[in-house]
Each structure stands twice: as structure tokens, then as C-alpha cells.
CSV table of C-alpha atoms and ligand atoms in Angstrom, one decimal:
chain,number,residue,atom,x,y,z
A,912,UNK,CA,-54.2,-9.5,20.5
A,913,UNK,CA,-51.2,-11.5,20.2
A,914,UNK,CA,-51.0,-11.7,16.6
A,915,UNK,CA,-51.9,-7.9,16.5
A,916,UNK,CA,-48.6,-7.6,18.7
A,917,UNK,CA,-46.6,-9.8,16.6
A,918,UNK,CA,-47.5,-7.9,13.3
A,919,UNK,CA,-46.3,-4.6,14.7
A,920,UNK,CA,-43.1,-6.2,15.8
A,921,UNK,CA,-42.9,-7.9,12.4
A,922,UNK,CA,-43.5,-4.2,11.0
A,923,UNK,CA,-40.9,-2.3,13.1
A,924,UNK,CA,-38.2,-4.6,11.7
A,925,UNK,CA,-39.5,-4.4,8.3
A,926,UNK,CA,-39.5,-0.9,8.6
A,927,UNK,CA,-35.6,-1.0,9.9
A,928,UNK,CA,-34.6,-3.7,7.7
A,929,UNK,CA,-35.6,-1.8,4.9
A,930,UNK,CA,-34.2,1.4,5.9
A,931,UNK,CA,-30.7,0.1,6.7
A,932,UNK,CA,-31.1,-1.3,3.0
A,933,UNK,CA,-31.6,1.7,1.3
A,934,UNK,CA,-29.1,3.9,3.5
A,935,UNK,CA,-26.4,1.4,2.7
A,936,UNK,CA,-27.5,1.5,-1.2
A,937,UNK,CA,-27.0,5.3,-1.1
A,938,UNK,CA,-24.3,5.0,0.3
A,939,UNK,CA,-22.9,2.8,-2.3
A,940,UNK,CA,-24.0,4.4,-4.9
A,941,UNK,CA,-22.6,7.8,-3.4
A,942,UNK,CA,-19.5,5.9,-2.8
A,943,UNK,CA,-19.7,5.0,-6.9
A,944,UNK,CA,-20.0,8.7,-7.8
A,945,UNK,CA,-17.0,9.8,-5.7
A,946,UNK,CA,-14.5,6.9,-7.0
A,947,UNK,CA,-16.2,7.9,-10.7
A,948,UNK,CA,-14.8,11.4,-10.0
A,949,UNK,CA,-11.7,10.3,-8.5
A,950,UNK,CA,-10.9,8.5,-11.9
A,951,UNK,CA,-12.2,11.2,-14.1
A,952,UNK,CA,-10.0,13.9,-12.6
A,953,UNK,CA,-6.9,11.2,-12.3
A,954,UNK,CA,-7.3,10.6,-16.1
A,955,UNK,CA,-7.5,14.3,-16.9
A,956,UNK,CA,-4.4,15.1,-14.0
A,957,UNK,CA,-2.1,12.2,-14.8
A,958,UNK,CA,-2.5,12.0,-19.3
A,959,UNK,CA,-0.5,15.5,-19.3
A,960,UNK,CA,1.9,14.4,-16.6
A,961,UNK,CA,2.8,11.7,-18.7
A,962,UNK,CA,3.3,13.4,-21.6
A,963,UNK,CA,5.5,16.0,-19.8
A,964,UNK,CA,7.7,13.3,-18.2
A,965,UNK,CA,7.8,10.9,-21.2
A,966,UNK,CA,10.0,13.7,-22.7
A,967,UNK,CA,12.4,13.5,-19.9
A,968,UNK,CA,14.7,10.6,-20.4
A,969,UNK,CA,15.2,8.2,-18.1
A,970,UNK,CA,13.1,10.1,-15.5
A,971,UNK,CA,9.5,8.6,-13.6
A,972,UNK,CA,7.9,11.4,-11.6
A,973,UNK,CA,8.5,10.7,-7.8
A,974,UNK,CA,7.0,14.0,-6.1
A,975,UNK,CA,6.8,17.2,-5.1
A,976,UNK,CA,9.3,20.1,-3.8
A,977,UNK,CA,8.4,22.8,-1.0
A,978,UNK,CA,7.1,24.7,-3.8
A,979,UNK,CA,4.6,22.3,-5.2
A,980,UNK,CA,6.5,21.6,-8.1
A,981,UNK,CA,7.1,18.4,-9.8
A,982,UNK,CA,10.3,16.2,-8.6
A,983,UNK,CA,11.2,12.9,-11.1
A,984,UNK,CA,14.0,10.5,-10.1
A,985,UNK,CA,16.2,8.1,-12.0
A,986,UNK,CA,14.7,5.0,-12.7
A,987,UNK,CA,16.6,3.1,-10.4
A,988,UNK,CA,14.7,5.4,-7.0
A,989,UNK,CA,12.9,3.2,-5.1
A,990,UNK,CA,9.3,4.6,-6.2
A,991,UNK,CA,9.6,3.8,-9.7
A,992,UNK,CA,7.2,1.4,-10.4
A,993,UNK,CA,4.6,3.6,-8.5
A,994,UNK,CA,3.9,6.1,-11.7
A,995,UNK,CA,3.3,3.3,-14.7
A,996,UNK,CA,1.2,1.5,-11.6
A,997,UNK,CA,-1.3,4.4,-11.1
A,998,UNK,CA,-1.6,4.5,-15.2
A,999,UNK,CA,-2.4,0.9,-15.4
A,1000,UNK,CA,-5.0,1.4,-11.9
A,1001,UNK,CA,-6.3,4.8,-14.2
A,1002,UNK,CA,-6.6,2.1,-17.7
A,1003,UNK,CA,-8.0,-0.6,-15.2
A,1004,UNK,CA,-11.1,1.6,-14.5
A,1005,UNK,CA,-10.9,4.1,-17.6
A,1006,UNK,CA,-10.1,1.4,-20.4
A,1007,UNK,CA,-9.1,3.8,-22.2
A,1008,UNK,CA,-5.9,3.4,-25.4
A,1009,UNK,CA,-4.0,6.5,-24.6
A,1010,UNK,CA,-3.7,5.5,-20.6
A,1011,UNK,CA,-2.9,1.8,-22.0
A,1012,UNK,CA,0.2,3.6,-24.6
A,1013,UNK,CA,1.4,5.4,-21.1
A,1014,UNK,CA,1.2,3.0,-18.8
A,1015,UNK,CA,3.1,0.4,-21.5
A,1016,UNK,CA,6.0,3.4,-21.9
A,1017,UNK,CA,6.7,3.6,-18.6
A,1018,UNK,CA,6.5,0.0,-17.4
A,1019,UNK,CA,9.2,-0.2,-20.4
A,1020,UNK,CA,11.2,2.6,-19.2
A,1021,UNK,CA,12.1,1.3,-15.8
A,1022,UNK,CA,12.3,-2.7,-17.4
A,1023,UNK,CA,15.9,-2.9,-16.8
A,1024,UNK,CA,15.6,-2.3,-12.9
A,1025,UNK,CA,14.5,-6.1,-12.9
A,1026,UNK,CA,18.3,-6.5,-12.9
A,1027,UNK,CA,18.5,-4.6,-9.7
A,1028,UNK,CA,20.0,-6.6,-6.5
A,1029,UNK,CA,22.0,-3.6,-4.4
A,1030,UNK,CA,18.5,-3.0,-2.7
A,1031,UNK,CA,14.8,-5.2,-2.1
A,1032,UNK,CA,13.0,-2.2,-3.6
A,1033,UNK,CA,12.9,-4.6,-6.7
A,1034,UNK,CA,9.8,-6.2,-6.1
A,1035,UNK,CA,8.1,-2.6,-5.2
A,1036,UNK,CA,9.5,-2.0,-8.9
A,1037,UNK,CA,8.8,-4.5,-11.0
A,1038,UNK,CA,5.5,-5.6,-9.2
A,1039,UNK,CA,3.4,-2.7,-9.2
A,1040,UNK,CA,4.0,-1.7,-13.1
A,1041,UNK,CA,4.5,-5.3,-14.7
A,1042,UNK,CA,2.7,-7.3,-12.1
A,1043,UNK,CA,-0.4,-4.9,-12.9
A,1044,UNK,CA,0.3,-4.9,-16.1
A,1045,UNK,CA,0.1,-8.4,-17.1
A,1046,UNK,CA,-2.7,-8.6,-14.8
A,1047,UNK,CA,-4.3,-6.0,-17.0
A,1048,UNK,CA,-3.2,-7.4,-20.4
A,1049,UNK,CA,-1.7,-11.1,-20.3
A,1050,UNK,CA,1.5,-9.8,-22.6
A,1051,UNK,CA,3.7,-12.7,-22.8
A,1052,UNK,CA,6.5,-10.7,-22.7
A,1053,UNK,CA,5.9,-9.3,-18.4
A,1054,UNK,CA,6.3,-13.0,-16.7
A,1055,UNK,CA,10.5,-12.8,-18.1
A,1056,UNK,CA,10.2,-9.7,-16.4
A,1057,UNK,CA,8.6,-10.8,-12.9
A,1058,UNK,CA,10.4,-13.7,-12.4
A,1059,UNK,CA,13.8,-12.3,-13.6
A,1060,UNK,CA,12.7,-9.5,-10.8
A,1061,UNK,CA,12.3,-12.1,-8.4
A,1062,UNK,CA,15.5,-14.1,-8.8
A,1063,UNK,CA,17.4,-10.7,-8.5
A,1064,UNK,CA,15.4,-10.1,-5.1
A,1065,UNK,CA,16.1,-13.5,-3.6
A,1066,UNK,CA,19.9,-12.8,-3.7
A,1067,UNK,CA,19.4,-10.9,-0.7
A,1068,UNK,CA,18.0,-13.7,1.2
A,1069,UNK,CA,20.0,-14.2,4.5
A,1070,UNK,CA,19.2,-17.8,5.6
A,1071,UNK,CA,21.1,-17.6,9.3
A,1072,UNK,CA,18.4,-14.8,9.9
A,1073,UNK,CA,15.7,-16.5,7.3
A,1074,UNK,CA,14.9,-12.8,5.6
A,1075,UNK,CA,15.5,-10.8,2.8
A,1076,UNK,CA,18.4,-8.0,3.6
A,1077,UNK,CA,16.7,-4.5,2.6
A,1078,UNK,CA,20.0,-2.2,2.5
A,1079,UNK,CA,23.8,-3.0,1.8
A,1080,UNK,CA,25.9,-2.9,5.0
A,1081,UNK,CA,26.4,0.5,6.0
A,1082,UNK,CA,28.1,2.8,8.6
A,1083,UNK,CA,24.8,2.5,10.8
A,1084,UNK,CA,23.6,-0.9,9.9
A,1085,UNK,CA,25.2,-4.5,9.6
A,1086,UNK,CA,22.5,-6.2,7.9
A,1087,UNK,CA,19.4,-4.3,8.3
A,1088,UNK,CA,15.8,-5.8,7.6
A,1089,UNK,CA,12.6,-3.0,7.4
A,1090,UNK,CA,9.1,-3.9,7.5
A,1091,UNK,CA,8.2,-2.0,3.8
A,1092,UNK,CA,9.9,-5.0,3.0
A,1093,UNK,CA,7.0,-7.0,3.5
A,1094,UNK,CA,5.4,-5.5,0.3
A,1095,UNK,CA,8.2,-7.2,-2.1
A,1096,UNK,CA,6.9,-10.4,-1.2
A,1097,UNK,CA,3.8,-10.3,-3.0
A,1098,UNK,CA,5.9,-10.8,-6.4
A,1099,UNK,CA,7.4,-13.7,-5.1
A,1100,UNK,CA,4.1,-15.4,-4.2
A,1101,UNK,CA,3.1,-14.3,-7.8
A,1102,UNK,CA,6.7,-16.2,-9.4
A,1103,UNK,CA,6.0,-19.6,-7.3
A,1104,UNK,CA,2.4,-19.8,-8.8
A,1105,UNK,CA,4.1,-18.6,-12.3
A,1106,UNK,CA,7.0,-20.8,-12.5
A,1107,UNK,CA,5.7,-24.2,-9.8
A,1108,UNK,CA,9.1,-23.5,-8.1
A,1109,UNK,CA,8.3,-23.1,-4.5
A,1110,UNK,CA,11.6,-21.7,-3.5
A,1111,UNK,CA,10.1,-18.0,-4.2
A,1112,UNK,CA,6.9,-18.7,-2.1
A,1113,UNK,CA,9.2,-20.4,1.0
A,1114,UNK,CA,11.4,-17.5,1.3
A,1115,UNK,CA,8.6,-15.3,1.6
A,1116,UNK,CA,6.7,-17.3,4.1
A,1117,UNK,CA,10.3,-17.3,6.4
A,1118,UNK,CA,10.8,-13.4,5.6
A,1119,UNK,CA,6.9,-12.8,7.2
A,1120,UNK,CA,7.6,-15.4,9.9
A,1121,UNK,CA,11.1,-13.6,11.2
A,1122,UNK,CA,9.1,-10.7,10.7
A,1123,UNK,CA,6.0,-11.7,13.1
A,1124,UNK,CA,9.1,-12.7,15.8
A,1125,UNK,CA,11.6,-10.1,15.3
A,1126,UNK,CA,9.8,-6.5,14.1
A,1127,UNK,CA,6.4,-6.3,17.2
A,1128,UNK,CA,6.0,-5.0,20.1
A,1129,UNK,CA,3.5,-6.2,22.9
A,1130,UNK,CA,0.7,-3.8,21.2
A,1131,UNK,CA,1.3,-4.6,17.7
A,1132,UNK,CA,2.4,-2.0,16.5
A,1133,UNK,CA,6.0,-2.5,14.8
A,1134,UNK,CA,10.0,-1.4,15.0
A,1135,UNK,CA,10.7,0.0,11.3
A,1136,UNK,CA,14.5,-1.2,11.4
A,1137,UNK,CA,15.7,-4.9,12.5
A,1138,UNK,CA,20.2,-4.9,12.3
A,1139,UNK,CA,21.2,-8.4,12.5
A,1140,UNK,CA,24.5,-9.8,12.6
A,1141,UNK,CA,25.1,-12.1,9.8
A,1142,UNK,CA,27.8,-14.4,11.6
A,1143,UNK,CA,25.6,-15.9,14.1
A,1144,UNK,CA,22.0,-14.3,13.2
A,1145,UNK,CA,21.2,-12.2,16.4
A,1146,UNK,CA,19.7,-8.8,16.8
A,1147,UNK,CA,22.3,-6.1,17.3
A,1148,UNK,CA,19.3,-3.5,17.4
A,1149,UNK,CA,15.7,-2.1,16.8
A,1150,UNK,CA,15.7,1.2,15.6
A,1151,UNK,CA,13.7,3.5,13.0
A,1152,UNK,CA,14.9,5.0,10.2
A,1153,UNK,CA,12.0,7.2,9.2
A,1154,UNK,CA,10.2,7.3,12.0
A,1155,UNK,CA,10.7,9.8,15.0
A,1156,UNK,CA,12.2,7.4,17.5
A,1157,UNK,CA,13.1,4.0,18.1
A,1158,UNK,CA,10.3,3.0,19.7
A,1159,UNK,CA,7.7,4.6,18.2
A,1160,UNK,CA,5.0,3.8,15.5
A,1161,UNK,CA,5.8,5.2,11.7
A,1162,UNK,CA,2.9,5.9,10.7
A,1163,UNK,CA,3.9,4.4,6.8
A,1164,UNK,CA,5.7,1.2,8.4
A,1165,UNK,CA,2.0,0.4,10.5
A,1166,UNK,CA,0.7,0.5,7.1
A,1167,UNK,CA,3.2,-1.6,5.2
A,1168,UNK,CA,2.9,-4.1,7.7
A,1169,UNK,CA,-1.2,-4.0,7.7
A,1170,UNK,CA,-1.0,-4.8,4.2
A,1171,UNK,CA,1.7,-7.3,4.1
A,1172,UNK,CA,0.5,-9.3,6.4
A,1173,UNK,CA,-3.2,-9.4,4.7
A,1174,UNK,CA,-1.7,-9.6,1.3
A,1175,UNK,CA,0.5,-13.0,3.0
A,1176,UNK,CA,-2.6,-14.7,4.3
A,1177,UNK,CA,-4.6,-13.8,0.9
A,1178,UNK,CA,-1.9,-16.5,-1.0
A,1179,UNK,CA,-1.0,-18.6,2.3
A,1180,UNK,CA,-4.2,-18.9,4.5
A,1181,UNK,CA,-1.9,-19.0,7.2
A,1182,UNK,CA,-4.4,-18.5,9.9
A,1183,UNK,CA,-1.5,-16.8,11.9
A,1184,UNK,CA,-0.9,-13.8,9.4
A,1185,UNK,CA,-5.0,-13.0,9.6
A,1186,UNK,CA,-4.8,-12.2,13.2
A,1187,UNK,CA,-0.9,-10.4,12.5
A,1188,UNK,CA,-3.6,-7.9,10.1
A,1189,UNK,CA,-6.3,-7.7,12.6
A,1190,UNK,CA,-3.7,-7.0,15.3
A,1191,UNK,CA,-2.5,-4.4,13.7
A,1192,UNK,CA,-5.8,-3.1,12.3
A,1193,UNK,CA,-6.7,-2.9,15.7
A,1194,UNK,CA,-3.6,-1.0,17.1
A,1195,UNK,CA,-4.2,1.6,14.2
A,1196,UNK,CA,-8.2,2.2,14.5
A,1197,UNK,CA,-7.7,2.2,18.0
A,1198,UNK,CA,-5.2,4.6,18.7
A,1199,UNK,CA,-5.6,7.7,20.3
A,1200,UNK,CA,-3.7,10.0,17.7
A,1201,UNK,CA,-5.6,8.8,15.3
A,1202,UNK,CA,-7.2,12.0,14.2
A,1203,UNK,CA,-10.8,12.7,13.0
A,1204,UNK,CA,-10.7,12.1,9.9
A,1205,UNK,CA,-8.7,9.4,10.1
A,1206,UNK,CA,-5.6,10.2,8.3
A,1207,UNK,CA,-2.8,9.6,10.3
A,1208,UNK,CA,0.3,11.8,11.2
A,1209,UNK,CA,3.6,11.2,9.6
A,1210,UNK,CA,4.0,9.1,13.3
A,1211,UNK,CA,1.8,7.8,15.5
A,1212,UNK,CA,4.0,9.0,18.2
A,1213,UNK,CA,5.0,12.1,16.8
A,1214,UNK,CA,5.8,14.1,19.5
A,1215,UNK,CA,3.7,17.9,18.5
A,1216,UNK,CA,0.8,15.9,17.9
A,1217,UNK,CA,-1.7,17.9,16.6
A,1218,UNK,CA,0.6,20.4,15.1
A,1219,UNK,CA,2.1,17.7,12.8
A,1220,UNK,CA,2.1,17.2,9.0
A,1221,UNK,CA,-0.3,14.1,8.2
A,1222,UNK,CA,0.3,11.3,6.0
A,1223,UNK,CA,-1.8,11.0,3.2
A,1224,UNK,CA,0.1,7.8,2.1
A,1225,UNK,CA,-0.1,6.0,4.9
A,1226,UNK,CA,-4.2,6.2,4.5
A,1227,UNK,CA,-4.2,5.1,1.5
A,1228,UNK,CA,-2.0,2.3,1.7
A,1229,UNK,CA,-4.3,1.4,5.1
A,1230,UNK,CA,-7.2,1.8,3.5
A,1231,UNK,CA,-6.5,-0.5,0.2
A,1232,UNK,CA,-5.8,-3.2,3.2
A,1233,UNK,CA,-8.7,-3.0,5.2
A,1234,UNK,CA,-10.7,-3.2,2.1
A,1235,UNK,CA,-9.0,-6.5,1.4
A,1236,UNK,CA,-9.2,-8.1,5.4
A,1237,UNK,CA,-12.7,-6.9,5.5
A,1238,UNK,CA,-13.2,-10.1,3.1
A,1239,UNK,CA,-11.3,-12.5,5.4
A,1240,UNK,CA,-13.0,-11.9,8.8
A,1241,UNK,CA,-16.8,-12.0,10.3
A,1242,UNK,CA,-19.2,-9.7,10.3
A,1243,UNK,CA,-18.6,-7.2,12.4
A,1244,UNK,CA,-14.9,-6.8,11.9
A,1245,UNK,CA,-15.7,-6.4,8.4
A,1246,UNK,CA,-17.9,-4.1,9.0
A,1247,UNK,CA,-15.5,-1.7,11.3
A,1248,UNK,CA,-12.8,-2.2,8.6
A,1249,UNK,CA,-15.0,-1.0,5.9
A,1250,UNK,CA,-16.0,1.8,7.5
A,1251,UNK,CA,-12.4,3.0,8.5
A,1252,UNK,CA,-11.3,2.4,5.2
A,1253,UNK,CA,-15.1,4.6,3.7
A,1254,UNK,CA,-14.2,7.2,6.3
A,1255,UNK,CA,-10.7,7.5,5.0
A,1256,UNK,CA,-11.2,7.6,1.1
A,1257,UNK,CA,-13.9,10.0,1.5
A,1258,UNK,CA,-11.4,12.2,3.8
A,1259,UNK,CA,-9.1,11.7,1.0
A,1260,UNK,CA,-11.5,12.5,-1.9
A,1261,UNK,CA,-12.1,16.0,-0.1
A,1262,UNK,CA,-10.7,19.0,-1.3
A,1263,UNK,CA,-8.5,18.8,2.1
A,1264,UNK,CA,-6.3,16.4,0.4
A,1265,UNK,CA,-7.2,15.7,-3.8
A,1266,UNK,CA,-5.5,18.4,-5.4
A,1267,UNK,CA,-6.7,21.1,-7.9
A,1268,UNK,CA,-6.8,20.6,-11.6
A,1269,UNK,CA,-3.0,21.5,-12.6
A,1270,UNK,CA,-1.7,21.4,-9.2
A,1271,UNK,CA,0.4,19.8,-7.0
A,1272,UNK,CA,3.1,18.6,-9.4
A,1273,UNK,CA,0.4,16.7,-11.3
A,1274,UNK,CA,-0.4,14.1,-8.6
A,1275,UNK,CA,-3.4,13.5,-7.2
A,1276,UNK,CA,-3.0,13.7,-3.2
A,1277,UNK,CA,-1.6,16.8,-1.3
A,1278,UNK,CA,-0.4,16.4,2.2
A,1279,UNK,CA,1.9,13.1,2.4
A,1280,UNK,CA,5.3,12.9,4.3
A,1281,UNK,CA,8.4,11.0,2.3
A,1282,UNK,CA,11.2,11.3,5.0
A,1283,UNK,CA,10.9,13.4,8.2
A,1284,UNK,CA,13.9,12.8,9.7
A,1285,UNK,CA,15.9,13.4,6.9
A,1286,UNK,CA,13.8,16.7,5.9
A,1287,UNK,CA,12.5,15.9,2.2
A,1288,UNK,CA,9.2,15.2,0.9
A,1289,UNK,CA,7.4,16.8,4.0
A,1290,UNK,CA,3.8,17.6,3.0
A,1291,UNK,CA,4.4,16.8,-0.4
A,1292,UNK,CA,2.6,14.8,-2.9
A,1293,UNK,CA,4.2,11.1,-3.3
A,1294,UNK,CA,3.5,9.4,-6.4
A,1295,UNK,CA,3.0,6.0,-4.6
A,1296,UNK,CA,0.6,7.6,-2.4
A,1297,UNK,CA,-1.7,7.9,-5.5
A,1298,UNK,CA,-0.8,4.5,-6.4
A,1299,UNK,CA,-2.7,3.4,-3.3
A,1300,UNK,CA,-5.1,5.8,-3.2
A,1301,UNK,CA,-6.5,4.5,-6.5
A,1302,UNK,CA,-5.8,1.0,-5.8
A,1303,UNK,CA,-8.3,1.2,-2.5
A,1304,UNK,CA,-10.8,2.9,-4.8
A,1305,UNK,CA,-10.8,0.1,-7.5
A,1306,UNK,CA,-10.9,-2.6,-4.3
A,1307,UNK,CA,-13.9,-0.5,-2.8
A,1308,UNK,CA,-15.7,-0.3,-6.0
A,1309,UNK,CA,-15.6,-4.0,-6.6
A,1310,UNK,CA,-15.8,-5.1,-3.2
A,1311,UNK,CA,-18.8,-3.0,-2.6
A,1312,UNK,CA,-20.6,-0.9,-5.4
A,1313,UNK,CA,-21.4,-3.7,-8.0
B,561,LIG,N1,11.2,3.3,2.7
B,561,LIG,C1,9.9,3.4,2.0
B,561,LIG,C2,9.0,4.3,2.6
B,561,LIG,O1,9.3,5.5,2.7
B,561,LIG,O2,7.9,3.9,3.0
């Protein structure tokens, strides 16, 4: 009687064992079929982009207008490195020559930003096209690049505040410090390894510390804007830039600092920038605004929530972290992480937000907001937001579909 009791048991959780197997493998493998499709159609979207733009001298495409038509910028725009990044993400999965030719062209074209020291967008630059790119390839002649990068982005570090300065002094700032900025210091974790000189890695480690102290609030979620005062180091203010008031949450700022702080414990182990990600994590997966299908509004805090544009950048950028701190934390973290991030590139995979063959400028993702408060890019495509969007994919499909 007992043992009859004990089989059944035995059975039931065969039974759900098994199931759970083969609901996870489907989803895998239907998981594998969207990110295949995501890549076919980037391929077949982005090869005549880059044939259009290559013509245009000097140019890298940036976005889109109200119209849906396709904005470049000067090389020296802060977004740069974004459009040779997607082409090496699209020759990363692809392998294919003519994606390798573009993605080369335009990592070449925007080479001579590595001389660029009026700003800290250097390392969003030169890291995301070169960085990937020698990655990818191993050409001997990126790592001159990288590290030249690097020495121009240390001239803005401020040791009486021990962080990198992101703008010039200005009319509204004295020296102001945003927390995008935490995405520059992956290059410089890259040039200590390169080069053995520490100096790149222990700048970045101060930078995330000030930033831990300095840029949070009680809930975790962060001020975009720090303005210190260089003569003595204190805070004159916290404000936002982007965002729609001092004290709320930007939505793209939650997400630069999500990934920052993963990316800083991936090359640190610094036990204390693990639970700076899962803080955040938390604050963003948690929040009430956080709509259905889990891409966020332009603010968390926007104030016509629902009748808000949405922020396809910020979920992609979110996304391509959790899919990263998933590996760094137990079980069941992992598991809510991975399902956010599922949930959010299969939102972004839909027809609500992957554009049409031939639409939207050429770029992949509809629906993004550049800069609210200064009315431009407003339900735009963004070319970084594809950058992301394909970077999650790639981490998702190794992470999880081999
Ligand atoms: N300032 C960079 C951004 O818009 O996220």
C-alpha cells in the first residue's frame, strides 16, 4: 500500500518534471525562431541603410523625424558608435562578408572621435563599434584605438569629486556628472586588462562608487544629473536633464544604471555593485507604471501616465542587463529576471514596436523617446535602441537557446 502510494507520488512529479521540461524547451526553441527572425529582417533592413548612408560623408544614421524619415548626425553626436555596433551585433549572428565590409566602414568613419575629450560620450563611441569589433575580429589595429579612447576619456576625471565630468561647465551646470555615464566605463575596464595599467580600471571603480553615494534615492531608483562644485567637491544640486522632474525616475537613466552596475560587478566582483543591479532590478519590475507589456514610459513618473509615449530603448537596454544579472544571482532571481527580460523582447519583437520592411527610417524599433523635455526624438526610432535590442537577443540566444 505504501509503496503503491509512493509510486504515484513518484509519478505525479515525473509527470510535472517532465512537463516543465518540455514547456521550457518550447519555449526556447520559440524564443530561437523569434531572435532568427529578428536577425533576418535586421540584415535585410540595415544592408540598404548602410549603403544609403555610406554615401553621405561624414554622416552615421542617428534616427527618426516626426515623419518617420531618416535623421544622420555628424560623427562627433553622441550616438555614433551605435550604427557600426548594431552591424557588427547583425555580422556576430549573421557571419556574413557584406555586414563585416559595413560594419569595418563605419567603425572607420567615426575613428577619429577617439580624439574626443569636450564630452564622456567617448567611451559610448569608441566602445560599442571598436570594442565589438575587435571582439568580433582581433584586428591589431582596434586596441590603438580603445586605449587612445580611453586616455582621452580619463581627462575628464575630477579627483576632489572622484568621477568623470560628463558635460563642459555650462550656464546651468558647474561640473555636472549623469548616470549614462556609467556605460563609458566598460571601455576602461577593457584598457586596464589591455594595457596591465590599473589607473583605467581605478577610475572606474571610484566613478561607480561616487555614483552608488551621490546619484540614489531611498528606493533605488536614481537622480539623472549630479552638479558639483569643483573647488571643494560638494553637491550644489540633483536635478534631471531628460527626465520630467528632479525627482523623478527617467525611464533611460534606470536603465543606464541597471546595466552599469551589472556590467561593474561582471569585471570587479564587487559584491556591492550585484545588489546596486538587483536594487534597481527590483525598483523597475516592481513599479507600478510599469505597463503590461513591460515597456516602460519615457518616465517612470511621467505625469499623463497612460497617455504617454513609451520607451522602446530603455527595454532594450533593461533587457540586455537582466539577461546578464540573471547569471550572477540564485535561482529564483534569475528566474524573475529572465522572464522580464523574455516578456520584454517578445513585446519588442511584435509588430507593436519592430518596424515594417522599408520603414521607420530603416531602423528596426518604432516607439522610442530621445529627449522629452527638449521636444526631439519623441516616438521615434533611435539607432542605439536597436543596438540594444540586438545585443539582448544575442545574450538571450547564448544564455539560453544553445
Ligand atoms: N544622454 C543619453 C541618453 O539620452 O540616454
Amino acid at each position: 500500500m505504501l509503496l503503491k502510494r509512493y509510486r504515484s507520488i513518484y509519478i505525479t512529479f515525473l509527470v510535472a518534471f517532465c512537463t516543465q521540461i518540455s514547456y521550457s524547451t518550447e519555449k526556447a526553441k520559440s524564443m530561437k525562431v523569434l531572435i532568427d527572425n529578428v536577425f533576418t529582417f535586421a540584415e535585410k533592413q540595415y544592408a540598404p541603410l548602410a549603403e544609403q548612408v555610406y554615401k553621405l560623408e561624414g554622416k552615421v544614421p542617428r534616427s527618426t523625424d516626426a515623419n518617420g524619415a531618416l535623421v544622420t548626425s555628424d560623427i562627433s553626436w553622441w550616438t555614433s558608435g551605435f550604427f557600426p555596433g548594431t552591424l557588427w551585433y547583425i555580422y556576430e549572428y549573421s557571419k556574413d562578408s557584406a555586414m563585416l565590409n559595413y560594419a569595418r566602414k563605419f567603425s572607420k568613419r567615426i575613428e577619429s572621435e577617439k580624439f574626443t575629450t569636450n564630452n564622456h560620450d567617448v567611451g559610448f563611441m569608441l566602445y560599442c563599434s571598436f570594442g565589438n569589433g575587435y571582439r568580433l575580429t582581433h584586428d591589431t589595429s582596434y586596441p590603438e584605438i580603445l586605449v587612445t579612447s580611453s586616455n582621452s576619456l580619463i581627462t575628464r576625471y575630477r579627483p576632489k569629486i572622484k568621477s568623470i565630468q560628463s558635460w563642459d561647465k555650462s550656464e546651468l551646470y558647474n561640473c555636472p556628472v549623469i548616470i549614462d555615464n556609467m556605460m563609458n566605463l566598460e571601455m576602461l575596464f577593457w584598457a586596464s586588462k589591455y594595457t596591465n595599467d590599473s589607473k583605467y580600471k581605478e577610475i572606474a571603480v571610484n566613478h561607480a562608487n561616487s555614483t552608488i553615494k551621490n546619484h540614489f534615492r531611498k528606493d533605488f531608483s536614481s537622480y539623472h544629473v549630479i552638479d558639483y562644485d569643483l573647488t571643494d567637491g560638494h553637491i550644489i544640486k540633483k536635478v534631471t536633464n531628460q527626465g520630467c522632474a528632479d525627482a523623478s525616475a527617467w525611464a533611460r537613466g534606470q536603465a543606464w544604471g541597471l546595466y552599469g552596475f551589472t556590467m561593474c560587478y561582471r569585471e570587479t566582483k564587487d559584491k556591492r555593485y550585484l545588489a546596486q543591479a538587483k536594487n534597481i532590478a527590483n525598483f523597475i519590475l516592481n513599479h507600478p507604471n510599469l505597463p503590461t507589456d513591460k515597456i516602460p514610459y519615457w518616465d517612470f513618473n511621467a505625469p499623463k501616465i497612460p497617455n504617454e509615449p513609451r520607451d522602446a530603448s530603455s527595454a532594450a537596454i533593461i533587457a540586455s542587463a537582466l539577461i546578464e544579472l540573471s547569471g550572477y544571482v540564485g535561482e529564483q532571481d534569475a528566474l524573475t529576471y529572465k522572464n522580464l527580460a523574455e516578456k520584454i523582447l517578445r513585446s519588442l519583437a511584435s509588430p507593436a514596436y519592430l518596424a515594417r520592411f522599408g520603414t521607420n527610417g530603416g531602423f528596426l524599433l518604432m516607439h522610442n523617446v530621445g529627449n522629452m523635455p527638449k521636444k526631439y526624438e519623441i516616438d521615434s526610432a533611435l539607432c542605439y535602441s536597436d543596438y540594444y535590442f540586438l545585443e539582448a537577443l544575442l545574450r538571450y540566444k547564448a544564455k539560453f537557446c544553445s
